[in-house]
Short mmCIF file of C-alpha atoms and ligand atoms in Angstrom, two decimals:
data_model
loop_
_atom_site.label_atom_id
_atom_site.label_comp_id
_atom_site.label_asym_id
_atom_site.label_seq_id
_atom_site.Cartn_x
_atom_site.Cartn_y
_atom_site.Cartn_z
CA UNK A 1 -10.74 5.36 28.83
CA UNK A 2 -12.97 5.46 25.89
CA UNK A 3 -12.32 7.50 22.55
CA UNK A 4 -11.74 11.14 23.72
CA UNK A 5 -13.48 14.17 22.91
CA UNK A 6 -11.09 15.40 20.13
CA UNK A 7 -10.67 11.94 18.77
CA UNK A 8 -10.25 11.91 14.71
CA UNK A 9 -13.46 10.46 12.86
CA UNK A 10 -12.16 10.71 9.34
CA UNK A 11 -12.53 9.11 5.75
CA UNK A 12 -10.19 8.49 3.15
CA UNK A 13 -9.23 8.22 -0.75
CA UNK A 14 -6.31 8.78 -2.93
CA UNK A 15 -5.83 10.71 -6.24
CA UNK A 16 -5.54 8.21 -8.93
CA UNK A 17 -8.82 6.30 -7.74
CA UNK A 18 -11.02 8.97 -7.82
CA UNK A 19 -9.54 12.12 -9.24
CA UNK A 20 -10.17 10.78 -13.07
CA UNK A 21 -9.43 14.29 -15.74
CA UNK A 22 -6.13 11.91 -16.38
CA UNK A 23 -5.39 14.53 -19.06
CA UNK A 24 -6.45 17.57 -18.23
CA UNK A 25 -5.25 21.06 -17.44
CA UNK A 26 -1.92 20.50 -17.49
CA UNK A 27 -1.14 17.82 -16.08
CA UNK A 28 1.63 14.91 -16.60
CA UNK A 29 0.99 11.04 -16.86
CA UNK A 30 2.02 8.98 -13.75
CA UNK A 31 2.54 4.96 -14.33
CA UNK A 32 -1.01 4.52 -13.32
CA UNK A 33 -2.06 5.97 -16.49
CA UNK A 34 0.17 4.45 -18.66
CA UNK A 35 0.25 1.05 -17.39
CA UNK A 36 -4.16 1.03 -17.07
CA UNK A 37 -3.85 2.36 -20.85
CA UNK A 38 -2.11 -1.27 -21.81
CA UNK A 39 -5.20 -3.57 -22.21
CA UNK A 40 -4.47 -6.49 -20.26
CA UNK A 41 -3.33 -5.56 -16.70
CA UNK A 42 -6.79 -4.55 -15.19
CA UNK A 43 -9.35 -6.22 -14.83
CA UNK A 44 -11.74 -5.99 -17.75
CA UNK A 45 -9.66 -3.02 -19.24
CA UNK A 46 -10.51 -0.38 -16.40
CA UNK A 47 -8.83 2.74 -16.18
CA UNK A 48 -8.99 5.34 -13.54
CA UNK A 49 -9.54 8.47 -16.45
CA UNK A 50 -12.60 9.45 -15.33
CA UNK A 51 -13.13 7.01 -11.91
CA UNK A 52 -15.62 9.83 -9.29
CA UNK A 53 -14.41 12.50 -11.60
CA UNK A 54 -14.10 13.77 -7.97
CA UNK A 55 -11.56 16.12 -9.91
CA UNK A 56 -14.80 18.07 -11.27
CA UNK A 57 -17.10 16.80 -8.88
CA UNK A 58 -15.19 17.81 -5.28
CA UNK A 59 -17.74 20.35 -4.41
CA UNK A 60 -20.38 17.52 -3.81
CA UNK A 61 -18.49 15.34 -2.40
CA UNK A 62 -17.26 17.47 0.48
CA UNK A 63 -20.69 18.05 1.44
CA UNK A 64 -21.40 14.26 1.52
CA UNK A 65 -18.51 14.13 3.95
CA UNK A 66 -19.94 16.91 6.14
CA UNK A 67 -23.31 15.31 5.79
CA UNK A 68 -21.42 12.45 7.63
CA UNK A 69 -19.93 14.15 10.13
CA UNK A 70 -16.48 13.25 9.83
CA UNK A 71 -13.93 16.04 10.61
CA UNK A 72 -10.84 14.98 9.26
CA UNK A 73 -10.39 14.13 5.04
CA UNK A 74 -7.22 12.07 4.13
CA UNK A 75 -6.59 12.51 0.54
CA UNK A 76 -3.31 12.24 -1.67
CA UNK A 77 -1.74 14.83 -3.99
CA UNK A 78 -1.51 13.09 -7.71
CA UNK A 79 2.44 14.58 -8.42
CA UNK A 80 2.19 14.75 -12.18
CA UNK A 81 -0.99 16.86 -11.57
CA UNK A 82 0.67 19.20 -9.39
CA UNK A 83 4.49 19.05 -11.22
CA UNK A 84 3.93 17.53 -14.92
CA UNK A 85 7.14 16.03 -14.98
CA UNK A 86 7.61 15.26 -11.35
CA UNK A 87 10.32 18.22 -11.34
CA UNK A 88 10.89 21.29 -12.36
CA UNK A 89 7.42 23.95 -13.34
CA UNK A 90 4.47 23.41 -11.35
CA UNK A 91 0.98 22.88 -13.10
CA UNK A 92 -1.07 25.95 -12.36
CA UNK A 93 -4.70 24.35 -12.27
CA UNK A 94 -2.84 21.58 -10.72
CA UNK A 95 -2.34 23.71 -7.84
CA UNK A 96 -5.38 25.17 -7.68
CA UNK A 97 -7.15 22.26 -7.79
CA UNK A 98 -5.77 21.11 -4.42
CA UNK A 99 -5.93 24.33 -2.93
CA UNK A 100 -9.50 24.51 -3.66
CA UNK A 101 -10.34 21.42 -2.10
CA UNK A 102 -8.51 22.28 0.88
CA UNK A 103 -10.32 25.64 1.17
CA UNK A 104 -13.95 23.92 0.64
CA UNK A 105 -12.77 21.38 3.30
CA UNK A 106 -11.58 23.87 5.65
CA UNK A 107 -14.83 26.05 4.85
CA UNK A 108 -17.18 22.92 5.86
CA UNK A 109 -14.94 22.18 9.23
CA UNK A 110 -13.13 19.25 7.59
CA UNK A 111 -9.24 19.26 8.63
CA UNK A 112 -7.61 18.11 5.76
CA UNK A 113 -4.93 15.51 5.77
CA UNK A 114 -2.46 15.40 2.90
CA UNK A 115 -0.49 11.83 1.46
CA UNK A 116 2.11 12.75 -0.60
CA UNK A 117 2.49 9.43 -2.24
CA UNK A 118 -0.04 7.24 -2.87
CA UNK A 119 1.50 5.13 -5.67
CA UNK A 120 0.49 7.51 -8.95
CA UNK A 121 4.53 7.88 -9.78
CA UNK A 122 5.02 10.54 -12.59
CA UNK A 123 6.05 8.77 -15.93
CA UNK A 124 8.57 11.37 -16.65
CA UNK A 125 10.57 10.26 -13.28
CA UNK A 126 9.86 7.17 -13.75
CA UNK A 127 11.75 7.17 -17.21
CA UNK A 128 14.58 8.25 -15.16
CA UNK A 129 14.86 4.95 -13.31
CA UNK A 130 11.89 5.77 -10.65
CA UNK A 131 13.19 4.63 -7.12
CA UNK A 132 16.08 2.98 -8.39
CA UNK A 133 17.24 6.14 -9.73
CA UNK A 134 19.46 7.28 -6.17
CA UNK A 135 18.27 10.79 -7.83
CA UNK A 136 14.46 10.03 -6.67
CA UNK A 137 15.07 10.96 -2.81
CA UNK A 138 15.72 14.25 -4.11
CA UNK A 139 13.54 14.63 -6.93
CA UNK A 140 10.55 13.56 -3.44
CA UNK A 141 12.05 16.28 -1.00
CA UNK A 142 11.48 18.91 -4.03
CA UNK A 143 8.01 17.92 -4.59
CA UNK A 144 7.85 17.43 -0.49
CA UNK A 145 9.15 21.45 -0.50
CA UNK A 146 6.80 22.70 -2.82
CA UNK A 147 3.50 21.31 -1.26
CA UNK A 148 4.46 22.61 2.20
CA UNK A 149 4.99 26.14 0.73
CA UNK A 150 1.71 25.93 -1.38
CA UNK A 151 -0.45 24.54 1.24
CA UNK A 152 0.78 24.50 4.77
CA UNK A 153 -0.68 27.71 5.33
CA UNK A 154 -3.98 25.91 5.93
CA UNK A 155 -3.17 22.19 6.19
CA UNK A 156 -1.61 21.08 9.39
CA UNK A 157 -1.26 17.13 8.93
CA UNK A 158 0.83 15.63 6.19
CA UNK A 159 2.00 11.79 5.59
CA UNK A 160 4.52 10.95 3.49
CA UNK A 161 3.97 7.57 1.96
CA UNK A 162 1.10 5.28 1.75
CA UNK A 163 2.08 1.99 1.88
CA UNK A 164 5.81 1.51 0.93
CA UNK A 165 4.93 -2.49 0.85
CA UNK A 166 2.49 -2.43 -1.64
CA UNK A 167 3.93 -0.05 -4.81
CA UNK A 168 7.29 -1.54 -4.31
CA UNK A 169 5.64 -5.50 -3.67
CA UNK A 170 2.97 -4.65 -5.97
CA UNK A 171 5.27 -2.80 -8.68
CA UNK A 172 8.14 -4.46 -9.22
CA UNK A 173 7.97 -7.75 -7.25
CA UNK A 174 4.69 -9.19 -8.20
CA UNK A 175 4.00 -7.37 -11.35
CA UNK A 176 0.54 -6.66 -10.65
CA UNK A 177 0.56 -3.17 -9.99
CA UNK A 178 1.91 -0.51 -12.16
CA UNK A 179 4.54 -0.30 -13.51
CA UNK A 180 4.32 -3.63 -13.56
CA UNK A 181 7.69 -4.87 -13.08
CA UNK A 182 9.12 -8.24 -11.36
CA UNK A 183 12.61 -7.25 -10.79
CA UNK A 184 15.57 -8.64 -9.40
CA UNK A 185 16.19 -8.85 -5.10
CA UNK A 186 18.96 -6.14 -5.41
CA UNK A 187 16.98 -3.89 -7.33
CA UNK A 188 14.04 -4.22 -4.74
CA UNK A 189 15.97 -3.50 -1.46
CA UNK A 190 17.77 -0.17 -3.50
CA UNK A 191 13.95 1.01 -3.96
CA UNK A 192 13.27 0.48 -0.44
CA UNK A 193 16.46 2.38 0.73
CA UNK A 194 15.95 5.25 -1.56
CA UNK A 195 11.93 5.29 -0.19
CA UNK A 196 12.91 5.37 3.40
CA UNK A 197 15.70 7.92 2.42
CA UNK A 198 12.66 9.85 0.47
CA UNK A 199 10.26 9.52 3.58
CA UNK A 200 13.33 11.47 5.23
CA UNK A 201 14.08 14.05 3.27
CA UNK A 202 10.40 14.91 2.71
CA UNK A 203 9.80 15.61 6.54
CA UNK A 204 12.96 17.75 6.62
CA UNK A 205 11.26 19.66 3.28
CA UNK A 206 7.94 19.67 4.83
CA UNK A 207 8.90 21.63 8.25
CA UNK A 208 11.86 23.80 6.46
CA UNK A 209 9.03 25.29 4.29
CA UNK A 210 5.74 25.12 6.49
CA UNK A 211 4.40 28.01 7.16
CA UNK A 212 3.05 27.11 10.65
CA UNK A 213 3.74 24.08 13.52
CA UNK A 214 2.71 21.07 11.08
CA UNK A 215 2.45 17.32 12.52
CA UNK A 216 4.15 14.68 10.00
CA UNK A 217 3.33 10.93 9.93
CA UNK A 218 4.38 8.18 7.71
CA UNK A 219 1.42 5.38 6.52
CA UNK A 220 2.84 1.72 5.90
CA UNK A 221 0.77 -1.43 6.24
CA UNK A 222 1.27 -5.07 6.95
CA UNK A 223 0.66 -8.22 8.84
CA UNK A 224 -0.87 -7.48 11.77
CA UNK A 225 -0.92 -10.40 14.34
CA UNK A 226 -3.16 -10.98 17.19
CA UNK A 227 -3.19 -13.92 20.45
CA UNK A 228 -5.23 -16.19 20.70
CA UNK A 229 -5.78 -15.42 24.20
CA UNK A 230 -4.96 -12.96 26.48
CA UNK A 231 -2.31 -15.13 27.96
CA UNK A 232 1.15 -13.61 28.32
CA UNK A 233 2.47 -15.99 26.33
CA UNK A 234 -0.16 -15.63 23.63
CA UNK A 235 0.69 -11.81 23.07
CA UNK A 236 4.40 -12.25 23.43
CA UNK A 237 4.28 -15.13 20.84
CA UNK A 238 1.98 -12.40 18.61
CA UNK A 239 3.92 -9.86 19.09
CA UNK A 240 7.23 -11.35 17.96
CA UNK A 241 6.03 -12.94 15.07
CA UNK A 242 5.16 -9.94 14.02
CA UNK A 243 7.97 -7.84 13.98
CA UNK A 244 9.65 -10.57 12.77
CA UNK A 245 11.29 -10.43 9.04
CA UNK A 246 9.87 -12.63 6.74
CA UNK A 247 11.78 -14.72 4.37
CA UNK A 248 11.83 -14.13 1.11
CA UNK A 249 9.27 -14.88 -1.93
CA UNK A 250 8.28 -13.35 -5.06
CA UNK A 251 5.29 -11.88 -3.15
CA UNK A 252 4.53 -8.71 -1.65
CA UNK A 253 7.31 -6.85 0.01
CA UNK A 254 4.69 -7.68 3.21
CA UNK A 255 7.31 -6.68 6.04
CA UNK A 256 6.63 -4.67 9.18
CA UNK A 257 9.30 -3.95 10.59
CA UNK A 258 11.66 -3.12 7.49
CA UNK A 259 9.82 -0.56 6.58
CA UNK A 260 9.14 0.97 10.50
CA UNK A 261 12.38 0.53 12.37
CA UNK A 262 14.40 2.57 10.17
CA UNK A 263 11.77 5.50 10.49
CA UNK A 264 10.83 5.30 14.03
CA UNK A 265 14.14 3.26 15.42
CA UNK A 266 16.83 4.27 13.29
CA UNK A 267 18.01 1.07 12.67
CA UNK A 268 16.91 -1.96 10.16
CA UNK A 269 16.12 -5.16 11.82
CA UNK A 270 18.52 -7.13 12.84
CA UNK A 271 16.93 -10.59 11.81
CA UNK A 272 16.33 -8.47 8.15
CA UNK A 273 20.01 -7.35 7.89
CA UNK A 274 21.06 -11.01 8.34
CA UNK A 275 18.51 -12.88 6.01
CA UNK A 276 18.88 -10.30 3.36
CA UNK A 277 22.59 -9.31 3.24
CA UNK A 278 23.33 -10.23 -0.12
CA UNK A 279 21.02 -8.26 -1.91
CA UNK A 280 21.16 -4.68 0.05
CA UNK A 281 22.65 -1.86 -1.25
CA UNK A 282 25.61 0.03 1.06
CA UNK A 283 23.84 1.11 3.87
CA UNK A 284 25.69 4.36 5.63
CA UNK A 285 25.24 6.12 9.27
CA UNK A 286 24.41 9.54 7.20
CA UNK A 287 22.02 7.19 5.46
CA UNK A 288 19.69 6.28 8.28
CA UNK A 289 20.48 9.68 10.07
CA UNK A 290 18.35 10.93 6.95
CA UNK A 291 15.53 7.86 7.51
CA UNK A 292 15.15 8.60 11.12
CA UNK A 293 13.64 12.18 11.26
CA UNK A 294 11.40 12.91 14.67
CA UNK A 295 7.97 12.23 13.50
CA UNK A 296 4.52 13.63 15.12
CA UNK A 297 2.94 10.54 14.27
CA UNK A 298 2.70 6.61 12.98
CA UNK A 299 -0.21 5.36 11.66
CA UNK A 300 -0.66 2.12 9.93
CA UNK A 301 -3.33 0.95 7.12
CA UNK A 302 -5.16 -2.08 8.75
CA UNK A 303 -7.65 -4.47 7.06
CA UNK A 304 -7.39 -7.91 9.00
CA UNK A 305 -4.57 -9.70 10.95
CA UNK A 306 -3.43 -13.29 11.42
CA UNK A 307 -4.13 -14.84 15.00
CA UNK A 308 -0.82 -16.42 16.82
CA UNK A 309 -0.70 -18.88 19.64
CA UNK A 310 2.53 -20.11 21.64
CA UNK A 311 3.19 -23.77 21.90
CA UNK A 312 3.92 -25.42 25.36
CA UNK A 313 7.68 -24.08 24.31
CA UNK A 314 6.73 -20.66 23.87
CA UNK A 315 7.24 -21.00 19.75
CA UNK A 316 4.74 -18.60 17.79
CA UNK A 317 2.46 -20.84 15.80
CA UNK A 318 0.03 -19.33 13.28
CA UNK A 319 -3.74 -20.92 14.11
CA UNK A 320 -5.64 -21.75 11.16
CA UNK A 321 -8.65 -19.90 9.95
CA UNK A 322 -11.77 -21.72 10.82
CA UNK A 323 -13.78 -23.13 8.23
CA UNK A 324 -15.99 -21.15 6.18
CA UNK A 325 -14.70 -18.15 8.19
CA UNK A 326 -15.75 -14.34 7.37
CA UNK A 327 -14.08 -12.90 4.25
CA UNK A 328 -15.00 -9.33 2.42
CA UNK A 329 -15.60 -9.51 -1.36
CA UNK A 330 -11.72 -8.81 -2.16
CA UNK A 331 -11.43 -12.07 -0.32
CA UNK A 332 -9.81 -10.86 2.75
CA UNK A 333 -10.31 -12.45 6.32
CA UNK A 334 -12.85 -10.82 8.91
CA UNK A 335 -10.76 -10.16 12.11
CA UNK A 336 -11.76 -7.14 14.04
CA UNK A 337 -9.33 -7.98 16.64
CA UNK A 338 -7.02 -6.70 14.36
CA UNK A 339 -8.11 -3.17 15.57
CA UNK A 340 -7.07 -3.41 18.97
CA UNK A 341 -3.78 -5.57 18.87
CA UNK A 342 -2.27 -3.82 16.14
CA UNK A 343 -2.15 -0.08 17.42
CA UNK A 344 -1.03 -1.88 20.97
CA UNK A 345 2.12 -3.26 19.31
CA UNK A 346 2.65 -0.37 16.91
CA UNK A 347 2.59 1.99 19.99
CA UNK A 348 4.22 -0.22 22.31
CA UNK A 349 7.62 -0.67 20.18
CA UNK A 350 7.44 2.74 18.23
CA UNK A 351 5.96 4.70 21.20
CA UNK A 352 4.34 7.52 18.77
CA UNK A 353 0.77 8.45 18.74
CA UNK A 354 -1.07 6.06 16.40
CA UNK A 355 -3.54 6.84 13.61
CA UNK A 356 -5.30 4.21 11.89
CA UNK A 357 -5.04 5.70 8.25
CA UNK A 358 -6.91 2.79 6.18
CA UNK A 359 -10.08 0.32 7.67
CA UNK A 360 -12.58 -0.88 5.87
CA UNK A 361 -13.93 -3.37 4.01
CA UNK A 362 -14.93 -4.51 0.40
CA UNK A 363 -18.78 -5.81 -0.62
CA UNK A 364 -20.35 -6.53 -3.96
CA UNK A 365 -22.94 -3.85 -2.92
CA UNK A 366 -25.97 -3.12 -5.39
CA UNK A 367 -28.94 -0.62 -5.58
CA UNK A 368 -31.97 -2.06 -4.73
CA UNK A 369 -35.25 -2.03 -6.31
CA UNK A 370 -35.83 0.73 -3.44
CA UNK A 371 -32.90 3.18 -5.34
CA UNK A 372 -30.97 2.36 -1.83
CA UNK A 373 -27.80 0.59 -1.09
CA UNK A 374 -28.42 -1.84 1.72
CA UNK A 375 -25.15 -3.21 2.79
CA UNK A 376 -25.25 -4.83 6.20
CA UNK A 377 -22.23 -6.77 6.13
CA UNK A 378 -20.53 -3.61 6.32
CA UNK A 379 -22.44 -2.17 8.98
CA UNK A 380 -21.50 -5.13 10.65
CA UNK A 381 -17.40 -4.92 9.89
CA UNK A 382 -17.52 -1.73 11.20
CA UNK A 383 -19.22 -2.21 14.64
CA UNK A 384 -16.65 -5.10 15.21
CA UNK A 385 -13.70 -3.45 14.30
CA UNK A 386 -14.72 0.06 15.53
CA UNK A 387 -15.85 -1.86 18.76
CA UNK A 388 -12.35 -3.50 19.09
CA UNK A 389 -10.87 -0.08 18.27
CA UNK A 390 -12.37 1.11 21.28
CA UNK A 391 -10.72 -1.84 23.51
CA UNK A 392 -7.74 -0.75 22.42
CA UNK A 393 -8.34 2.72 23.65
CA UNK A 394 -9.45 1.10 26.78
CA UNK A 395 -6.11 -0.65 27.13
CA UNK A 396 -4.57 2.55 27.26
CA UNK A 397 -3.14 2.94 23.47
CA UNK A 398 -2.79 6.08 22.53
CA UNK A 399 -4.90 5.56 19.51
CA UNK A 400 -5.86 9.40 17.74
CA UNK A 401 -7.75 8.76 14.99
CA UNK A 402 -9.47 6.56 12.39
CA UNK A 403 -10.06 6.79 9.11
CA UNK A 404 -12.87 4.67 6.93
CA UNK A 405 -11.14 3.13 3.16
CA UNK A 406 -13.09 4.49 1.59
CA UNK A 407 -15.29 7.57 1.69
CA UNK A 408 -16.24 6.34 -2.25
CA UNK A 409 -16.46 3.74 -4.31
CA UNK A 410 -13.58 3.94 -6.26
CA UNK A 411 -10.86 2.43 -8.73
CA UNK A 412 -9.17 -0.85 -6.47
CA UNK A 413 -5.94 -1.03 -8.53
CA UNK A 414 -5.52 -4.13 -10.31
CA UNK A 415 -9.21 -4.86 -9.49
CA UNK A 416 -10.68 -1.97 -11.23
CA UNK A 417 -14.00 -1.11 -10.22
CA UNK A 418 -15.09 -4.88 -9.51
CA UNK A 419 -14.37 -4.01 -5.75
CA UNK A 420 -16.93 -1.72 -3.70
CA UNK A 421 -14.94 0.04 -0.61
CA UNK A 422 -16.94 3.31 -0.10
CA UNK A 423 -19.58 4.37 1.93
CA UNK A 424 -20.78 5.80 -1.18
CA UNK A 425 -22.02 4.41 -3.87
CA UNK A 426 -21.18 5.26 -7.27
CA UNK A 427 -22.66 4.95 -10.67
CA UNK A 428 -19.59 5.22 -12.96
CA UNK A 429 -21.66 5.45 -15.60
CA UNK A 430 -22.66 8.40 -14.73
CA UNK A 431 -21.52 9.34 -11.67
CA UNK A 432 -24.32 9.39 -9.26
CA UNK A 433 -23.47 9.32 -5.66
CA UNK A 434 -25.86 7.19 -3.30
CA UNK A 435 -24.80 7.12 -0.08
CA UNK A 436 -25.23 3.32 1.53
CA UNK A 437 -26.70 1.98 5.06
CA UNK A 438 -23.47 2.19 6.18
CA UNK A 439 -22.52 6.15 6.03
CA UNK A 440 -25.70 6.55 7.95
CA UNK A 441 -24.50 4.08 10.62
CA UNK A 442 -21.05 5.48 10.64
CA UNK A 443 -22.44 9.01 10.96
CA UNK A 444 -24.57 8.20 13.82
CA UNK A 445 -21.57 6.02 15.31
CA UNK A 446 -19.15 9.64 14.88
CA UNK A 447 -22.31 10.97 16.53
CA UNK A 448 -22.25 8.66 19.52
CA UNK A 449 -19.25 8.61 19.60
CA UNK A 450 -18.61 12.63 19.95
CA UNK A 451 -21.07 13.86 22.52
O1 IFM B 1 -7.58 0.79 -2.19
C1 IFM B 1 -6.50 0.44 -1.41
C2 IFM B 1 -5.69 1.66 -1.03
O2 IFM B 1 -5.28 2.38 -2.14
C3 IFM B 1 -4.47 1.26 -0.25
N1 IFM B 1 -4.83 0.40 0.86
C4 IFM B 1 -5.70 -0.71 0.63
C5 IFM B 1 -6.94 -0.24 -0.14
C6 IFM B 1 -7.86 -1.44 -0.41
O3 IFM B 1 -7.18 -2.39 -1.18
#
C-alpha cells in the first residue's frame, strides 16, 4: 500500500516566524518579542517584527501554496494577537486576521490546520508565572474555548502544542530560547505537568465549543531511533531505546515518551517516574484523567533520527555517524530513514493515526545570477525522506499526512534568519517571495503522488 488517494500533502509555519506587525492592531507582546528586543540573545540582533510580514502579506502567500498544490496549511494562532493579555477581551483585528486567512484558505481548497501553541507565550501571562503558574492550564483551556467558538465553524483540524520539548528545554533549561530562563529540575517537571494538564483541558474546550465533528491532535518531537538492520533484534533494540527516559542534563527536555504516554497512555513512564522522583510535583489520578483525553490524532515533528544496533546480548548500542556524513546547514544529521521508523513506533505503541507535522531541512540557499533559487540538496532530502515515508506506508503504518517545515523562509528562533527552511525564498529586505527548485519538485511530487 502506497500513499492513498486522500493522503495530506501539506506545508507548515508558525505565527511568530512569519506573522511580523509585532505591534499592531491591538495586539499584546508574547516573550518572543520581548526577549528578541534584548540585544544579545539572537543571532546578530534579529527580531521576528516584521519576519514575511505574512501578517499583511497572507493573500500572496496562499496563492503560492495553491500554486503548489498542497491541500492542507498548518499554521499557529499568535495568543497575544488574538487575546492581548492572554485572558480576558479578545483583539478584534486579531480575530479577523485569522479568520481571514482561514476563509482565503478555505476559498483556494486549502484545509486549514490550526496549532494553538507554538511557543509565542503572552508576556502578560507570563508575568504571572507562565507554566509554573498552576493557573496557566486554565488560563490555555480559555484561550482553547475561544478559538473553537471563533473558528470551528470552518476549521476541522486543531493541535494543541507544538513541541512541548523544545519551549520548556529551550526556555527554561538551556536558556536559549525565550524567555530565556535556566531554572531549577523542580521547576521544569511543574511546567511539564501543567503543559500536559493544558494539552487536556484544551481538547475538552475545543470539542465543548466546536461547532461541528472536529479531529484534535497533539505535535511533540524527539529522538527518533532507527535499526541498523531489519533484524528483529535491530528494531527491538531501536525501539526500546527510544521510548526509553533519558537521564538528566542541562539540555533539552529531549524525551519521548514523557511527553506521549501521559497523552496517549495515561500514565508517565515508569523508567521516568523512577529516575526523576525527586523533582516532580504531586502527581494525582484526576490529574492524568485530565492529560489523557481521546485524541483523533498523534503526529510528531521529525527532522533526523539516531541509528541503534543490538549487541550479541541484545543491549541497544547507538552506531556512530560515519565520517563526513550528510548534515543540513543548521548542522543536523541526514537520515531519511527516520521517516519510516519513526511513524512505525509512534503508531505501534500509541496506536493513533499518525501525521508527520514538521520535515524538512535547512540550506544556506542564495539567488543566483539567473534571479532563481537552485537548491538541490533539498530536492534531494526530500526524495529520501519522502521516499522512506512511503516505505513506511508500505509497511502498513497508518501514516495520514505530511507536512514540509517550512512553506517560507522564516525567523529560526535563536538562529534568526541565518537558517533557510522554506520552499520559498524570501528577501527580508523587502519581502520578495521566490519560490526555489524545490517547491517545483515538491509540487510535481504532490502531483505524482495524487493521481
Ligand atoms: O523552526 C522550527 C519550528 O518552529 C519547530 N520545529 C523545528 C523547526 C526547525 O528548527
Amino acid at each position: 500500500m502506497a500513499f492513498k488517494k486522500d493522503f495530506v500533502w501539506g506545508a507548515a509555519t508558525s505565527s511568530y516566524q512569519i506573522e511580523g506587525a509585532w505591534n499592531e492592531d491591538g495586539k499584546g507582546e508574547n516573550v518572543w518579542d520581548v526577549f528578541c528586543h534584548e540585544y544579545d540573545h539572537v543571532f546578530e540582533g534579529h527580531t521576528g517584527d516584521t519576519a514575511c510580514d505574512h501578517y499583511h502579506r497572507y493573500k500572496e502567500d496562499v496563492k503560492l501554496m495553491k500554486e503548489l498544490g498542497i491541500n492542507a496549511y498548518r499554521f499557529s494562532i499568535n495568543w497575544a494577537r488574538l487575546i492581548p493579555n492572554g485572558i480576558g477581551e479578545l483583539n478584534p483585528k486579531g480575530v479577523e486576521f485569522y479568520s481571514n486567512l482561514i476563509d482565503e484558505l478555505i476559498a483556494n481548497g486549502i484545509e486549514p490546520y490550526i496549532t494553538l501553541f507554538h511557543w509565542d507565550y503572552p508576556y502578560e501571562l507570563h508575568k504571572k508565572g507562565g507554566w509554573l503558574n498552576d493557573d496557566s492550564v486554565e488560563w490555555f483551556a480559555e484561550y482553547a474555548a475561544k478559538i473553537s467558538e471563533l473558528y470551528s465553524d470552518r476549521v476541522k483540524n486543531f493541535i494543541t502544542f507544538n513541541e512541548p520539548q523544545c519551549f520548556i528545554g529551550a526556555g527554561y533549561m538551556s536558556g536559549e530560547h525565550a524567555p530565556g530562563y535556566k531554572v531549577m529540575y523542580k521547576d521544569i517537571f511543574r511546567m511539564c505537568h501543567n503543559v500536559l494538564k493544558a494539552h487536556g483541558a484544551a481538547v475538552i474546550a475545543l470539542r465543548a465549543n466546536a461547532k461541528q465533528p472536529i479531529k484534535v491532535g497533539y505535535a511533540p518531537t524527539g529522538t527518533t531511533c532507527y535499526p541498523a538492520s531489519d533484524s528483529a533484534a535491530d528494531i527491538e533494540a531501536a525501539r526500546k531505546t527510544m521510548f526509553a527516559c533519558p537521564p538528566l542534563r542541562r539540555g533539552l527536555m529531549w524525551n519521548v515518551s514523557w511527553w506521549s504516554d501521559p497523552v496517549i497512555l495515561g500514565k508517565y513512564p515508569e523508567d521516568g517516574l523512577r529516575m526523576y522522583k525527586d523533582y516532580l510535583p504531586e502527581i494525582t489520578e484526576e490529574d492524568m484523567k485530565l492529560i489523557n483525553q481521546p485524541l483523533d490524532f498523534y503526529a510528531n515533528n521529525i527532522y533526523n533520527g539516531q541509528e541503534i544496533r543490538a549487541d550479541e546480548n541484545g543491549n541497544a548500542q547507538y552506531v556512530a555517524r560515519k565520517v563526513g556524513h550528510g548534515k543540513t546547514a543548521i548542522q543536523w544529521p541526514i537520515t531519511p530513514e527516520a521517516l519510516r521508523w519513526g511513524p512505525r513506533f509512534y503508531t505501534e505503541r500509541y496506536k493513533l493515526p499518525f501525521f508527520i507535522t514538521e520535515n524538512g531541512m535547512s540550506a544556506h540557499d542564495v539567488v543566483s545570477l539567473d534571479g532563481k533559487v537552485h537548491d538541490p540538496n533539498r530536492i534531494d532530502f526530500l526524495n529520501r525522506y519522502l521516499n522512506e515515508l512511503e516505505k513506511a506506508t508500505e509497511d502498513g503504518v497508518d501514516v495520514r499526512g505530511y507536512f514540509q517545515w517550512s512553506l517560507i523562509d522564516n525567523f529560526e528562533w535563536a538562529k534568526g534568519y541565518s537558517d533557510r527552511f522554506g520552499l520559498i525564498y524570501v528577501d527580508f529586505e523587502n519581502g520578495e517571495r521566490i519560490p526555489k527548485d524545490s517547491y517545483y519538485w515538491y509540487k510535481n511530487w504532490i502531483e505524482e503522488h495524487t493521481k
